[in-house]
Every structure is written in structure tokens, then in C-alpha cells.
PDB file of C-alpha atoms and ligand atoms in Angstrom:
ATOM      1  CA  MET A   1      11.778   2.653   8.656  1.00  0.00           C
ATOM      2  CA  GLY A   2      12.485   4.719  11.759  1.00  0.00           C
ATOM      3  CA  VAL A   3      14.633   7.821  12.067  1.00  0.00           C
ATOM      4  CA  GLU A   4      16.665   8.972   9.104  1.00  0.00           C
ATOM      5  CA  LEU A   5      20.333   8.128   9.502  1.00  0.00           C
ATOM      6  CA  PRO A   6      23.278  10.396   8.655  1.00  0.00           C
ATOM      7  CA  SER A   7      25.528   9.514   5.709  1.00  0.00           C
ATOM      8  CA  ASP A   8      27.833   6.512   6.066  1.00  0.00           C
ATOM      9  CA  ALA A   9      30.871   8.782   6.224  1.00  0.00           C
ATOM     10  CA  GLU A  10      29.378  10.777   9.081  1.00  0.00           C
ATOM     11  CA  ILE A  11      28.261   7.644  10.914  1.00  0.00           C
ATOM     12  CA  VAL A  12      31.777   6.231  10.798  1.00  0.00           C
ATOM     13  CA  VAL A  13      33.340   9.461  12.076  1.00  0.00           C
ATOM     14  CA  ARG A  14      30.850   9.702  14.917  1.00  0.00           C
ATOM     15  CA  LEU A  15      31.217   6.054  15.923  1.00  0.00           C
ATOM     16  CA  ARG A  16      34.977   6.423  16.008  1.00  0.00           C
ATOM     17  CA  ALA A  17      34.361   9.398  18.303  1.00  0.00           C
ATOM     18  CA  SER A  18      32.269   7.106  20.567  1.00  0.00           C
ATOM     19  CA  ASP A  19      28.814   8.509  19.810  1.00  0.00           C
ATOM     20  CA  GLU A  20      26.890   5.876  21.739  1.00  0.00           C
ATOM     21  CA  LYS A  21      23.490   7.335  20.959  1.00  0.00           C
ATOM     22  CA  LEU A  22      24.108   6.934  17.245  1.00  0.00           C
ATOM     23  CA  PHE A  23      25.438   3.420  17.747  1.00  0.00           C
ATOM     24  CA  ALA A  24      22.288   2.476  19.687  1.00  0.00           C
ATOM     25  CA  LEU A  25      20.196   3.923  16.865  1.00  0.00           C
ATOM     26  CA  LEU A  26      21.995   1.755  14.299  1.00  0.00           C
ATOM     27  CA  VAL A  27      21.623  -1.311  16.483  1.00  0.00           C
ATOM     28  CA  ASP A  28      17.907  -0.635  16.879  1.00  0.00           C
ATOM     29  CA  GLN A  29      17.261   0.094  13.211  1.00  0.00           C
ATOM     30  CA  TRP A  30      19.308  -2.696  11.657  1.00  0.00           C
ATOM     31  CA  SER A  31      19.363  -5.588  14.137  1.00  0.00           C
ATOM     32  CA  GLY A  32      15.770  -6.659  13.468  1.00  0.00           C
ATOM     33  CA  GLY A  33      16.493  -7.177   9.801  1.00  0.00           C
ATOM     34  CA  MET A  34      19.848  -8.759  10.625  1.00  0.00           C
ATOM     35  CA  VAL A  35      18.131 -11.351  12.826  1.00  0.00           C
ATOM     36  CA  ARG A  36      15.886 -12.155   9.856  1.00  0.00           C
ATOM     37  CA  VAL A  37      18.889 -12.656   7.588  1.00  0.00           C
ATOM     38  CA  ALA A  38      20.737 -14.743  10.198  1.00  0.00           C
ATOM     39  CA  LEU A  39      17.636 -16.932  10.558  1.00  0.00           C
ATOM     40  CA  THR A  40      17.986 -17.951   6.931  1.00  0.00           C
ATOM     41  CA  TYR A  41      21.272 -19.676   7.866  1.00  0.00           C
ATOM     42  CA  VAL A  42      20.856 -20.896  11.451  1.00  0.00           C
ATOM     43  CA  PRO A  43      18.076 -23.009  12.923  1.00  0.00           C
ATOM     44  CA  ASN A  44      16.625 -20.801  15.642  1.00  0.00           C
ATOM     45  CA  ARG A  45      16.153 -17.335  17.008  1.00  0.00           C
ATOM     46  CA  GLU A  46      18.738 -17.722  19.748  1.00  0.00           C
ATOM     47  CA  ALA A  47      21.464 -18.770  17.325  1.00  0.00           C
ATOM     48  CA  ALA A  48      20.432 -15.917  15.020  1.00  0.00           C
ATOM     49  CA  GLU A  49      20.747 -13.384  17.825  1.00  0.00           C
ATOM     50  CA  ASP A  50      24.182 -14.779  18.674  1.00  0.00           C
ATOM     51  CA  VAL A  51      25.210 -14.180  15.068  1.00  0.00           C
ATOM     52  CA  VAL A  52      23.926 -10.606  15.210  1.00  0.00           C
ATOM     53  CA  GLN A  53      25.723  -9.952  18.480  1.00  0.00           C
ATOM     54  CA  GLU A  54      28.995 -11.340  17.108  1.00  0.00           C
ATOM     55  CA  THR A  55      28.505  -9.248  14.005  1.00  0.00           C
ATOM     56  CA  TRP A  56      28.169  -6.007  15.951  1.00  0.00           C
ATOM     57  CA  LEU A  57      31.303  -6.875  17.926  1.00  0.00           C
ATOM     58  CA  ALA A  58      33.163  -7.512  14.667  1.00  0.00           C
ATOM     59  CA  VAL A  59      31.850  -4.208  13.310  1.00  0.00           C
ATOM     60  CA  LEU A  60      33.282  -2.388  16.330  1.00  0.00           C
ATOM     61  CA  SER A  61      36.716  -3.921  15.974  1.00  0.00           C
ATOM     62  CA  GLY A  62      36.692  -3.577  12.191  1.00  0.00           C
ATOM     63  CA  LEU A  63      35.312  -0.065  11.934  1.00  0.00           C
ATOM     64  CA  ASP A  64      38.707   1.460  11.226  1.00  0.00           C
ATOM     65  CA  GLY A  65      38.999  -0.897   8.271  1.00  0.00           C
ATOM     66  CA  PHE A  66      35.707   0.166   6.677  1.00  0.00           C
ATOM     67  CA  ALA A  67      36.780   1.635   3.365  1.00  0.00           C
ATOM     68  CA  GLY A  68      33.418   2.752   2.024  1.00  0.00           C
ATOM     69  CA  ARG A  69      33.628   0.575  -1.090  1.00  0.00           C
ATOM     70  CA  SER A  70      30.098  -0.620  -0.304  1.00  0.00           C
ATOM     71  CA  SER A  71      27.466   0.986   1.891  1.00  0.00           C
ATOM     72  CA  LEU A  72      27.936   0.548   5.632  1.00  0.00           C
ATOM     73  CA  ARG A  73      24.752  -1.536   5.835  1.00  0.00           C
ATOM     74  CA  THR A  74      25.961  -3.816   3.034  1.00  0.00           C
ATOM     75  CA  TRP A  75      29.381  -4.144   4.680  1.00  0.00           C
ATOM     76  CA  ILE A  76      27.777  -5.098   7.993  1.00  0.00           C
ATOM     77  CA  HIS A  77      25.542  -7.650   6.258  1.00  0.00           C
ATOM     78  CA  ALA A  78      28.553  -9.208   4.533  1.00  0.00           C
ATOM     79  CA  ILE A  79      30.127  -9.732   7.978  1.00  0.00           C
ATOM     80  CA  LEU A  80      26.818 -11.117   9.227  1.00  0.00           C
ATOM     81  CA  ILE A  81      26.539 -13.602   6.378  1.00  0.00           C
ATOM     82  CA  ASN A  82      30.078 -14.879   6.945  1.00  0.00           C
ATOM     83  CA  LYS A  83      29.415 -15.395  10.643  1.00  0.00           C
ATOM     84  CA  ALA A  84      26.027 -16.981   9.992  1.00  0.00           C
ATOM     85  CA  LYS A  85      27.490 -19.373   7.412  1.00  0.00           C
ATOM     86  CA  THR A  86      30.166 -20.559   9.830  1.00  0.00           C
ATOM     87  CA  LEU A  87      27.674 -21.104  12.631  1.00  0.00           C
ATOM     88  CA  GLY A  88      25.015 -22.506  10.294  1.00  0.00           C
ATOM     89  CA  ILE A  89      27.364 -25.220   9.084  1.00  0.00           C
ATOM     90  CA  LYS A  90      28.287 -26.087  12.665  1.00  0.00           C
ATOM     91  CA  GLU A  91      24.671 -26.321  13.765  1.00  0.00           C
ATOM     92  CA  SER A  92      23.049 -28.084  10.854  1.00  0.00           C
ATOM     93  CA  ARG A  93      22.617 -31.761  11.533  1.00  0.00           C
ATOM     94  CA  THR A  94      21.151 -32.602   8.140  1.00  0.00           C
ATOM     95  CA  LEU A  95      22.783 -32.608   4.749  1.00  0.00           C
ATOM     96  CA  PRO A  96      22.178 -29.512   2.681  1.00  0.00           C
ATOM     97  CA  VAL A  97      18.962 -29.754   0.697  1.00  0.00           C
ATOM     98  CA  ALA A  98      19.298 -29.294  -3.040  1.00  0.00           C
ATOM     99  CA  ASP A  99      17.435 -26.339  -4.532  1.00  0.00           C
ATOM    100  CA  THR A 100      15.455 -28.533  -6.893  1.00  0.00           C
ATOM    101  CA  ALA A 101      14.038 -27.037 -10.045  1.00  0.00           C
ATOM    102  CA  ALA A 102      10.282 -26.701  -9.870  1.00  0.00           C
ATOM    103  CA  PRO A 103       7.873 -24.811 -12.126  1.00  0.00           C
ATOM    104  CA  ALA A 104       6.625 -21.463 -10.793  1.00  0.00           C
ATOM    105  CA  VAL A 105       3.034 -22.673 -10.893  1.00  0.00           C
ATOM    106  CA  ASN A 106       1.593 -26.159 -10.504  1.00  0.00           C
ATOM    107  CA  PRO A 107       1.350 -27.587 -14.072  1.00  0.00           C
ATOM    108  CA  LEU A 108      -2.233 -28.675 -13.295  1.00  0.00           C
ATOM    109  CA  ALA A 109      -3.208 -25.004 -13.476  1.00  0.00           C
ATOM    110  CA  PHE A 110      -2.524 -25.074 -17.234  1.00  0.00           C
ATOM    111  CA  GLN A 111      -4.250 -26.891 -20.093  1.00  0.00           C
ATOM    112  CA  ASN A 112      -2.430 -29.964 -21.391  1.00  0.00           C
ATOM    113  CA  SER A 113      -1.700 -30.816 -25.010  1.00  0.00           C
ATOM    114  CA  ALA A 114      -5.076 -32.557 -25.428  1.00  0.00           C
ATOM    115  CA  GLU A 115      -6.990 -29.406 -24.505  1.00  0.00           C
ATOM    116  CA  PRO A 116      -7.856 -26.474 -26.801  1.00  0.00           C
ATOM    117  CA  HIS A 117      -5.163 -24.025 -25.542  1.00  0.00           C
ATOM    118  CA  PRO A 118      -2.134 -25.966 -24.292  1.00  0.00           C
ATOM    119  CA  GLY A 119      -0.108 -24.026 -21.745  1.00  0.00           C
ATOM    120  CA  HIS A 120      -2.867 -21.515 -21.025  1.00  0.00           C
ATOM    121  CA  TRP A 121      -4.665 -21.193 -17.717  1.00  0.00           C
ATOM    122  CA  ARG A 122      -7.505 -23.646 -17.224  1.00  0.00           C
ATOM    123  CA  GLN A 123      -9.008 -20.986 -15.036  1.00  0.00           C
ATOM    124  CA  ALA A 124      -7.445 -17.610 -14.223  1.00  0.00           C
ATOM    125  CA  PRO A 125      -5.920 -17.512 -10.725  1.00  0.00           C
ATOM    126  CA  ALA A 126      -8.666 -16.644  -8.235  1.00  0.00           C
ATOM    127  CA  ALA A 127      -8.685 -13.076  -6.935  1.00  0.00           C
ATOM    128  CA  TRP A 128      -7.170 -12.620  -3.492  1.00  0.00           C
ATOM    129  CA  PRO A 129      -9.272 -10.951  -0.817  1.00  0.00           C
ATOM    130  CA  SER A 130      -7.395  -8.100   0.871  1.00  0.00           C
ATOM    131  CA  PRO A 131      -6.908  -8.400   4.629  1.00  0.00           C
ATOM    132  CA  GLU A 132      -9.726  -6.585   6.390  1.00  0.00           C
ATOM    133  CA  SER A 133      -8.581  -6.536   9.991  1.00  0.00           C
ATOM    134  CA  LYS A 134      -5.426  -6.466  12.102  1.00  0.00           C
ATOM    135  CA  ALA A 135      -6.017 -10.145  12.825  1.00  0.00           C
ATOM    136  CA  GLU A 136      -6.139 -10.996   9.129  1.00  0.00           C
ATOM    137  CA  GLU A 137      -2.985  -8.956   8.496  1.00  0.00           C
ATOM    138  CA  GLY A 138      -1.308 -10.911  11.297  1.00  0.00           C
ATOM    139  CA  GLU A 139      -2.393 -14.184   9.708  1.00  0.00           C
ATOM    140  CA  LEU A 140      -0.933 -13.076   6.380  1.00  0.00           C
ATOM    141  CA  VAL A 141       2.407 -12.265   8.046  1.00  0.00           C
ATOM    142  CA  ARG A 142       2.393 -15.668   9.745  1.00  0.00           C
ATOM    143  CA  HIS A 143       1.810 -17.431   6.431  1.00  0.00           C
ATOM    144  CA  LEU A 144       4.574 -15.404   4.794  1.00  0.00           C
ATOM    145  CA  ASP A 145       6.963 -16.318   7.597  1.00  0.00           C
ATOM    146  CA  ASP A 146       6.056 -19.995   7.238  1.00  0.00           C
ATOM    147  CA  ALA A 147       6.499 -19.798   3.477  1.00  0.00           C
ATOM    148  CA  ILE A 148       9.980 -18.296   3.940  1.00  0.00           C
ATOM    149  CA  THR A 149      10.952 -20.917   6.516  1.00  0.00           C
ATOM    150  CA  GLU A 150       9.940 -23.741   4.192  1.00  0.00           C
ATOM    151  CA  LEU A 151      12.099 -22.567   1.276  1.00  0.00           C
ATOM    152  CA  PRO A 152      15.341 -24.422   0.513  1.00  0.00           C
ATOM    153  CA  PRO A 153      18.214 -22.537   2.222  1.00  0.00           C
ATOM    154  CA  ARG A 154      19.723 -20.668  -0.724  1.00  0.00           C
ATOM    155  CA  GLN A 155      16.334 -19.590  -2.048  1.00  0.00           C
ATOM    156  CA  ARG A 156      15.453 -18.395   1.437  1.00  0.00           C
ATOM    157  CA  GLN A 157      18.697 -16.449   1.748  1.00  0.00           C
ATOM    158  CA  VAL A 158      18.293 -14.696  -1.593  1.00  0.00           C
ATOM    159  CA  LEU A 159      14.621 -13.880  -1.008  1.00  0.00           C
ATOM    160  CA  VAL A 160      15.188 -12.386   2.442  1.00  0.00           C
ATOM    161  CA  LEU A 161      18.170 -10.322   1.299  1.00  0.00           C
ATOM    162  CA  ARG A 162      16.471  -9.079  -1.870  1.00  0.00           C
ATOM    163  CA  ASP A 163      12.787  -8.817  -1.065  1.00  0.00           C
ATOM    164  CA  VAL A 164      12.655  -8.357   2.698  1.00  0.00           C
ATOM    165  CA  GLN A 165      15.883  -6.427   3.282  1.00  0.00           C
ATOM    166  CA  GLY A 166      15.854  -4.641  -0.059  1.00  0.00           C
ATOM    167  CA  PHE A 167      19.459  -5.239  -1.147  1.00  0.00           C
ATOM    168  CA  THR A 168      20.256  -5.050  -4.851  1.00  0.00           C
ATOM    169  CA  ALA A 169      20.982  -8.032  -7.093  1.00  0.00           C
ATOM    170  CA  HIS A 170      24.669  -7.033  -7.207  1.00  0.00           C
ATOM    171  CA  GLU A 171      24.931  -6.709  -3.437  1.00  0.00           C
ATOM    172  CA  VAL A 172      23.323 -10.099  -2.894  1.00  0.00           C
ATOM    173  CA  SER A 173      25.346 -11.968  -5.477  1.00  0.00           C
ATOM    174  CA  ALA A 174      28.536 -10.467  -4.016  1.00  0.00           C
ATOM    175  CA  ALA A 175      27.581 -11.225  -0.406  1.00  0.00           C
ATOM    176  CA  MET A 176      26.541 -14.806  -1.218  1.00  0.00           C
ATOM    177  CA  ASP A 177      29.361 -15.347  -3.698  1.00  0.00           C
ATOM    178  CA  ILE A 178      27.022 -16.530  -6.480  1.00  0.00           C
ATOM    179  CA  SER A 179      26.582 -15.288 -10.037  1.00  0.00           C
ATOM    180  CA  LEU A 180      23.909 -12.729 -10.899  1.00  0.00           C
ATOM    181  CA  ALA A 181      22.156 -15.284 -13.079  1.00  0.00           C
ATOM    182  CA  ASN A 182      22.140 -17.891 -10.316  1.00  0.00           C
ATOM    183  CA  GLN A 183      20.885 -15.275  -7.888  1.00  0.00           C
ATOM    184  CA  ARG A 184      17.990 -14.536 -10.234  1.00  0.00           C
ATOM    185  CA  VAL A 185      17.054 -18.206 -10.663  1.00  0.00           C
ATOM    186  CA  LEU A 186      16.976 -18.709  -6.890  1.00  0.00           C
ATOM    187  CA  LEU A 187      14.959 -15.513  -6.458  1.00  0.00           C
ATOM    188  CA  HIS A 188      12.450 -16.614  -9.075  1.00  0.00           C
ATOM    189  CA  ARG A 189      11.873 -20.002  -7.486  1.00  0.00           C
ATOM    190  CA  ALA A 190      11.583 -18.473  -4.053  1.00  0.00           C
ATOM    191  CA  ARG A 191       9.132 -15.754  -5.103  1.00  0.00           C
ATOM    192  CA  SER A 192       7.021 -18.247  -7.060  1.00  0.00           C
ATOM    193  CA  ALA A 193       6.857 -20.601  -4.074  1.00  0.00           C
ATOM    194  CA  VAL A 194       5.872 -17.805  -1.705  1.00  0.00           C
ATOM    195  CA  ARG A 195       3.134 -16.580  -4.067  1.00  0.00           C
ATOM    196  CA  ALA A 196       1.808 -20.134  -4.401  1.00  0.00           C
ATOM    197  CA  ARG A 197       1.809 -20.483  -0.650  1.00  0.00           C
ATOM    198  CA  LEU A 198      -0.186 -17.252  -0.237  1.00  0.00           C
ATOM    199  CA  ALA A 199      -2.623 -18.474  -2.895  1.00  0.00           C
ATOM    200  CA  THR A 200      -3.199 -21.661  -0.900  1.00  0.00           C
ATOM    201  CA  TYR A 201      -3.979 -19.575   2.160  1.00  0.00           C
ATOM    202  CA  LEU A 202      -6.023 -16.827   0.484  1.00  0.00           C
ATOM    203  CA  THR A 203      -8.036 -18.959  -1.954  1.00  0.00           C
ATOM    204  CA  PRO A 204      -8.186 -22.414  -0.343  1.00  0.00           C
ATOM    205  CA  GLU A 205     -11.251 -23.450  -2.371  1.00  0.00           C
ATOM    206  CA  ARG A 206      -9.119 -23.640  -5.527  1.00  0.00           C
ATOM    207  CA  GLY A 207      -7.291 -26.857  -4.597  1.00  0.00           C
ATOM    208  CA  ALA A 208      -4.136 -27.771  -6.491  1.00  0.00           C
ATOM    209  CA  ALA A 209      -4.571 -25.645  -9.600  1.00  0.00           C
ATOM    210  CA  ARG A 210      -3.684 -22.044  -8.903  1.00  0.00           C
TER     211      ARG A 210
ATOM    212  CA  MET B   1      -3.634 -13.878 -30.286  1.00  0.00           C
ATOM    213  CA  ASN B   2       0.109 -13.955 -29.747  1.00  0.00           C
ATOM    214  CA  THR B   3       1.970 -17.165 -29.193  1.00  0.00           C
ATOM    215  CA  VAL B   4       3.097 -16.720 -25.597  1.00  0.00           C
ATOM    216  CA  ARG B   5       1.912 -19.514 -23.338  1.00  0.00           C
ATOM    217  CA  CYS B   6       0.819 -18.704 -19.801  1.00  0.00           C
ATOM    218  CA  ASP B   7       3.112 -21.409 -18.406  1.00  0.00           C
ATOM    219  CA  ASP B   8       6.035 -19.573 -20.046  1.00  0.00           C
ATOM    220  CA  PHE B   9       4.786 -16.187 -18.879  1.00  0.00           C
ATOM    221  CA  VAL B  10       4.905 -17.197 -15.206  1.00  0.00           C
ATOM    222  CA  GLU B  11       8.554 -18.243 -15.628  1.00  0.00           C
ATOM    223  CA  TRP B  12       9.471 -14.834 -17.077  1.00  0.00           C
ATOM    224  CA  VAL B  13       7.980 -12.770 -14.272  1.00  0.00           C
ATOM    225  CA  THR B  14      11.160 -12.340 -12.222  1.00  0.00           C
ATOM    226  CA  ASP B  15      13.312 -11.520 -15.253  1.00  0.00           C
ATOM    227  CA  PHE B  16      10.659  -8.996 -16.301  1.00  0.00           C
ATOM    228  CA  LEU B  17      10.568  -7.328 -12.873  1.00  0.00           C
ATOM    229  CA  GLU B  18      14.388  -7.285 -12.846  1.00  0.00           C
ATOM    230  CA  GLY B  19      14.475  -5.649 -16.272  1.00  0.00           C
ATOM    231  CA  GLU B  20      16.430  -8.630 -17.585  1.00  0.00           C
ATOM    232  CA  LEU B  21      14.130  -9.978 -20.300  1.00  0.00           C
ATOM    233  CA  PRO B  22      15.543  -9.726 -23.834  1.00  0.00           C
ATOM    234  CA  ARG B  23      13.859  -6.871 -25.725  1.00  0.00           C
ATOM    235  CA  GLU B  24      11.739  -9.125 -27.966  1.00  0.00           C
ATOM    236  CA  THR B  25      10.613 -11.382 -25.105  1.00  0.00           C
ATOM    237  CA  GLU B  26       9.715  -8.326 -23.073  1.00  0.00           C
ATOM    238  CA  ARG B  27       7.527  -7.091 -25.925  1.00  0.00           C
ATOM    239  CA  GLN B  28       5.749 -10.464 -26.062  1.00  0.00           C
ATOM    240  CA  PHE B  29       5.388 -10.459 -22.288  1.00  0.00           C
ATOM    241  CA  VAL B  30       3.733  -7.037 -22.254  1.00  0.00           C
ATOM    242  CA  ASN B  31       1.464  -7.894 -25.186  1.00  0.00           C
ATOM    243  CA  HIS B  32       0.376 -11.096 -23.510  1.00  0.00           C
ATOM    244  CA  LEU B  33      -0.367  -9.205 -20.315  1.00  0.00           C
ATOM    245  CA  ALA B  34      -2.785  -6.980 -22.201  1.00  0.00           C
ATOM    246  CA  GLU B  35      -4.831  -9.880 -23.509  1.00  0.00           C
ATOM    247  CA  CYS B  36      -4.689 -12.498 -20.743  1.00  0.00           C
ATOM    248  CA  ASP B  37      -6.642 -11.859 -17.547  1.00  0.00           C
ATOM    249  CA  GLY B  38      -5.054 -14.860 -15.824  1.00  0.00           C
ATOM    250  CA  CYS B  39      -1.500 -13.639 -16.328  1.00  0.00           C
ATOM    251  CA  ASP B  40      -2.488 -10.066 -15.481  1.00  0.00           C
ATOM    252  CA  ARG B  41      -3.829 -11.305 -12.164  1.00  0.00           C
ATOM    253  CA  TYR B  42      -0.775 -13.511 -11.634  1.00  0.00           C
ATOM    254  CA  LEU B  43       1.593 -10.559 -12.026  1.00  0.00           C
ATOM    255  CA  GLU B  44      -0.569  -8.430  -9.758  1.00  0.00           C
ATOM    256  CA  GLN B  45      -0.432 -11.167  -7.096  1.00  0.00           C
ATOM    257  CA  MET B  46       3.339 -11.364  -7.450  1.00  0.00           C
ATOM    258  CA  ARG B  47       3.594  -7.604  -6.917  1.00  0.00           C
ATOM    259  CA  PHE B  48       1.333  -7.899  -3.864  1.00  0.00           C
ATOM    260  CA  THR B  49       3.548 -10.697  -2.519  1.00  0.00           C
ATOM    261  CA  LEU B  50       6.668  -8.549  -2.955  1.00  0.00           C
ATOM    262  CA  GLN B  51       5.027  -5.595  -1.265  1.00  0.00           C
ATOM    263  CA  GLN B  52       4.079  -7.795   1.709  1.00  0.00           C
ATOM    264  CA  LEU B  53       7.614  -9.191   1.951  1.00  0.00           C
ATOM    265  CA  ARG B  54       9.096  -5.692   1.935  1.00  0.00           C
ATOM    266  CA  THR B  55       6.943  -4.660   4.911  1.00  0.00           C
ATOM    267  CA  LEU B  56       7.368  -7.773   7.072  1.00  0.00           C
ATOM    268  CA  PRO B  57       7.914  -6.784  10.689  1.00  0.00           C
ATOM    269  CA  ASP B  58      11.479  -7.014  12.036  1.00  0.00           C
ATOM    270  CA  VAL B  59      12.497  -9.742  14.473  1.00  0.00           C
ATOM    271  CA  PRO B  60      13.856  -7.583  17.292  1.00  0.00           C
ATOM    272  CA  LEU B  61      16.924  -8.377  19.404  1.00  0.00           C
ATOM    273  CA  ARG B  62      16.174  -9.432  22.923  1.00  0.00           C
ATOM    274  CA  HIS B  63      16.850  -6.671  25.439  1.00  0.00           C
ATOM    275  CA  ALA B  64      19.751  -8.544  27.075  1.00  0.00           C
ATOM    276  CA  VAL B  65      21.563  -9.015  23.769  1.00  0.00           C
ATOM    277  CA  ARG B  66      21.067  -5.358  22.855  1.00  0.00           C
ATOM    278  CA  GLU B  67      22.492  -4.323  26.229  1.00  0.00           C
ATOM    279  CA  GLN B  68      25.562  -6.523  25.710  1.00  0.00           C
ATOM    280  CA  VAL B  69      26.215  -4.985  22.319  1.00  0.00           C
ATOM    281  CA  LEU B  70      25.921  -1.448  23.697  1.00  0.00           C
ATOM    282  CA  TYR B  71      28.152  -2.376  26.638  1.00  0.00           C
ATOM    283  CA  ALA B  72      30.778  -3.633  24.206  1.00  0.00           C
ATOM    284  CA  PHE B  73      30.668  -0.285  22.422  1.00  0.00           C
ATOM    285  CA  ARG B  74      31.093   1.652  25.661  1.00  0.00           C
ATOM    286  CA  THR B  75      34.021  -0.436  26.863  1.00  0.00           C
ATOM    287  CA  ARG B  76      35.816  -1.166  23.612  1.00  0.00           C
ATOM    288  CA  PRO B  77      39.539  -0.519  23.498  1.00  0.00           C
ATOM    289  CA  ARG B  78      40.218   2.815  21.829  1.00  0.00           C
ATOM    290  CA  SER B  79      42.953   3.239  19.302  1.00  0.00           C
TER     291      SER B  79
HETATM  292 ZN1   ZN C 301      -1.605 -15.872 -19.907  1.00  0.00          ZN
END
């Protein structure tokens, strides 16, 4: 993604020395992903951009305190998540939705105990056609975005941090203050829901069982 | 035929991809994969999903917000 960045240690030295070009490069490379993460906590793009702006300001005033215990990008995301949480709580008008347990795949896709092979696929999941044009790729992205938006908040947060932003399990469980095991359960539910959602879009003729 | 059920397999996928399945379960998972077309396709679709998520386009900052952030850098109090 974009230009290769110097090491964290060099970035910090150069920012302290007011290297504006490098700062602009960081802002351009990281803000887009940061808006995505903020959007998992706050209700709209404008609020998400506010969070990102506040985060960069906090990064500037806190730069001297960056100790290099985590990567710079992880450190910045931890600040972002704290800011987004505070704002997200202020802005949410509804009660938090519980991350209800649901099977990864609709149980109707599997044979029941009266059938010859209980728990096995009735019919293998239908093959997905690969996108054949820019328009179809765009559609796929739109469906992915919708699928992410529809996830319960904590599933959405874990999925975006892990699978979109590429942070490690340890980084995410530390930033969200949840256990590794809990992180993995949320990730599993989120990934399963997103796959199911893509299946609905890519193989609509299959109905409920996929 | 081994005893793994497909409705169990789909619940193990994340633990498998994370390298967190217990050794014996992982062996059963891999064996099942070799003999079940449905689960093979399921895992392939999960990998495709992850690859699509990893390459989602960014949501860029509006120009005005970017300018404010850069302005703050330029004018920040220096220690
Ligand atoms: Zn199977």
C-alpha cells in the first residue's frame, strides 16, 4: 500500500524535527484505514473523520511519549480506538446490541438426524463466480461494506482490525481490552457472517441453505 | 470415512486459520478436507472472503480535514 515508510524510530526522529513531508505521507497512508476503524464505533463518516483528526492531534502532542513498546501504527490505532469509544458512546442512541451466538452456516444447509448423514452438507456450497468486470468488483466491495456495517459492533471492530487492517490477534485483543479467546470467537462469527452474506449475493439461486 | 461432521468443520475454520486447533482436531480437520468437497469449497470461499477484506479500498479523509491536520503539525508548539 503506497510508498514504503522508514522505520518507526526514524519516523519519530524526523517528526520531532518537523519533517512535514513525512507527516503528510503518514496521514495519507494511514488515515483511510483509520476512518474505517473509527466507523466501526461511530455512526457516520463525519464523526469518524472527527475521530481521526483528534487522533492525529493527540499523536502530535504525545509523540515525545511514544516509547516504541508497540509499533507506531499500533500505538496510533490504540489512541484512535480510545477516542472512537468515547465518541461512540456519546453518539449512540440505542442500547448496545448483544453479540448473539449464531452458527457459522445456516443449519438448513446440513442434513438433520432423520437423514442419512446428519451434520453433513445437503448440497456442497455452490461455486462462486469470480468478478469479471470493474463494475462487478465494485458490487462485491459494496456488498462487503454492507456486510461489515450489519455486524454487531464488537464483531465489526474485531473483523476490521484483523482482516481489513491486518493487525495481529495480540494487537487487537490488547487494543480492545478483550481476551485472545474472546477475540477469536468474535472474529469467527464475523467472518462466517460476511462469507454467508457474500454467498447470498454471489449465488442467490441457492436460497437459505448455503 | 472419518467422523467429523461438516457442521463442526465450519465452526473450526477460524481456529484452523489461526493455528489454534488442538493437534488431534487439526488432523481430523485436514483429513476431512481431503474427502469432503463441500467443506473444501467452504474453506476456499472463506479464504476468498479474507482476501477481499484485506484489499478493501480505504475511506479517505476529506481534503479539509487533511489540511487541518497538516496545519496543526506546522503550527504545533515545539518543545
Ligand atoms: Zn464436510
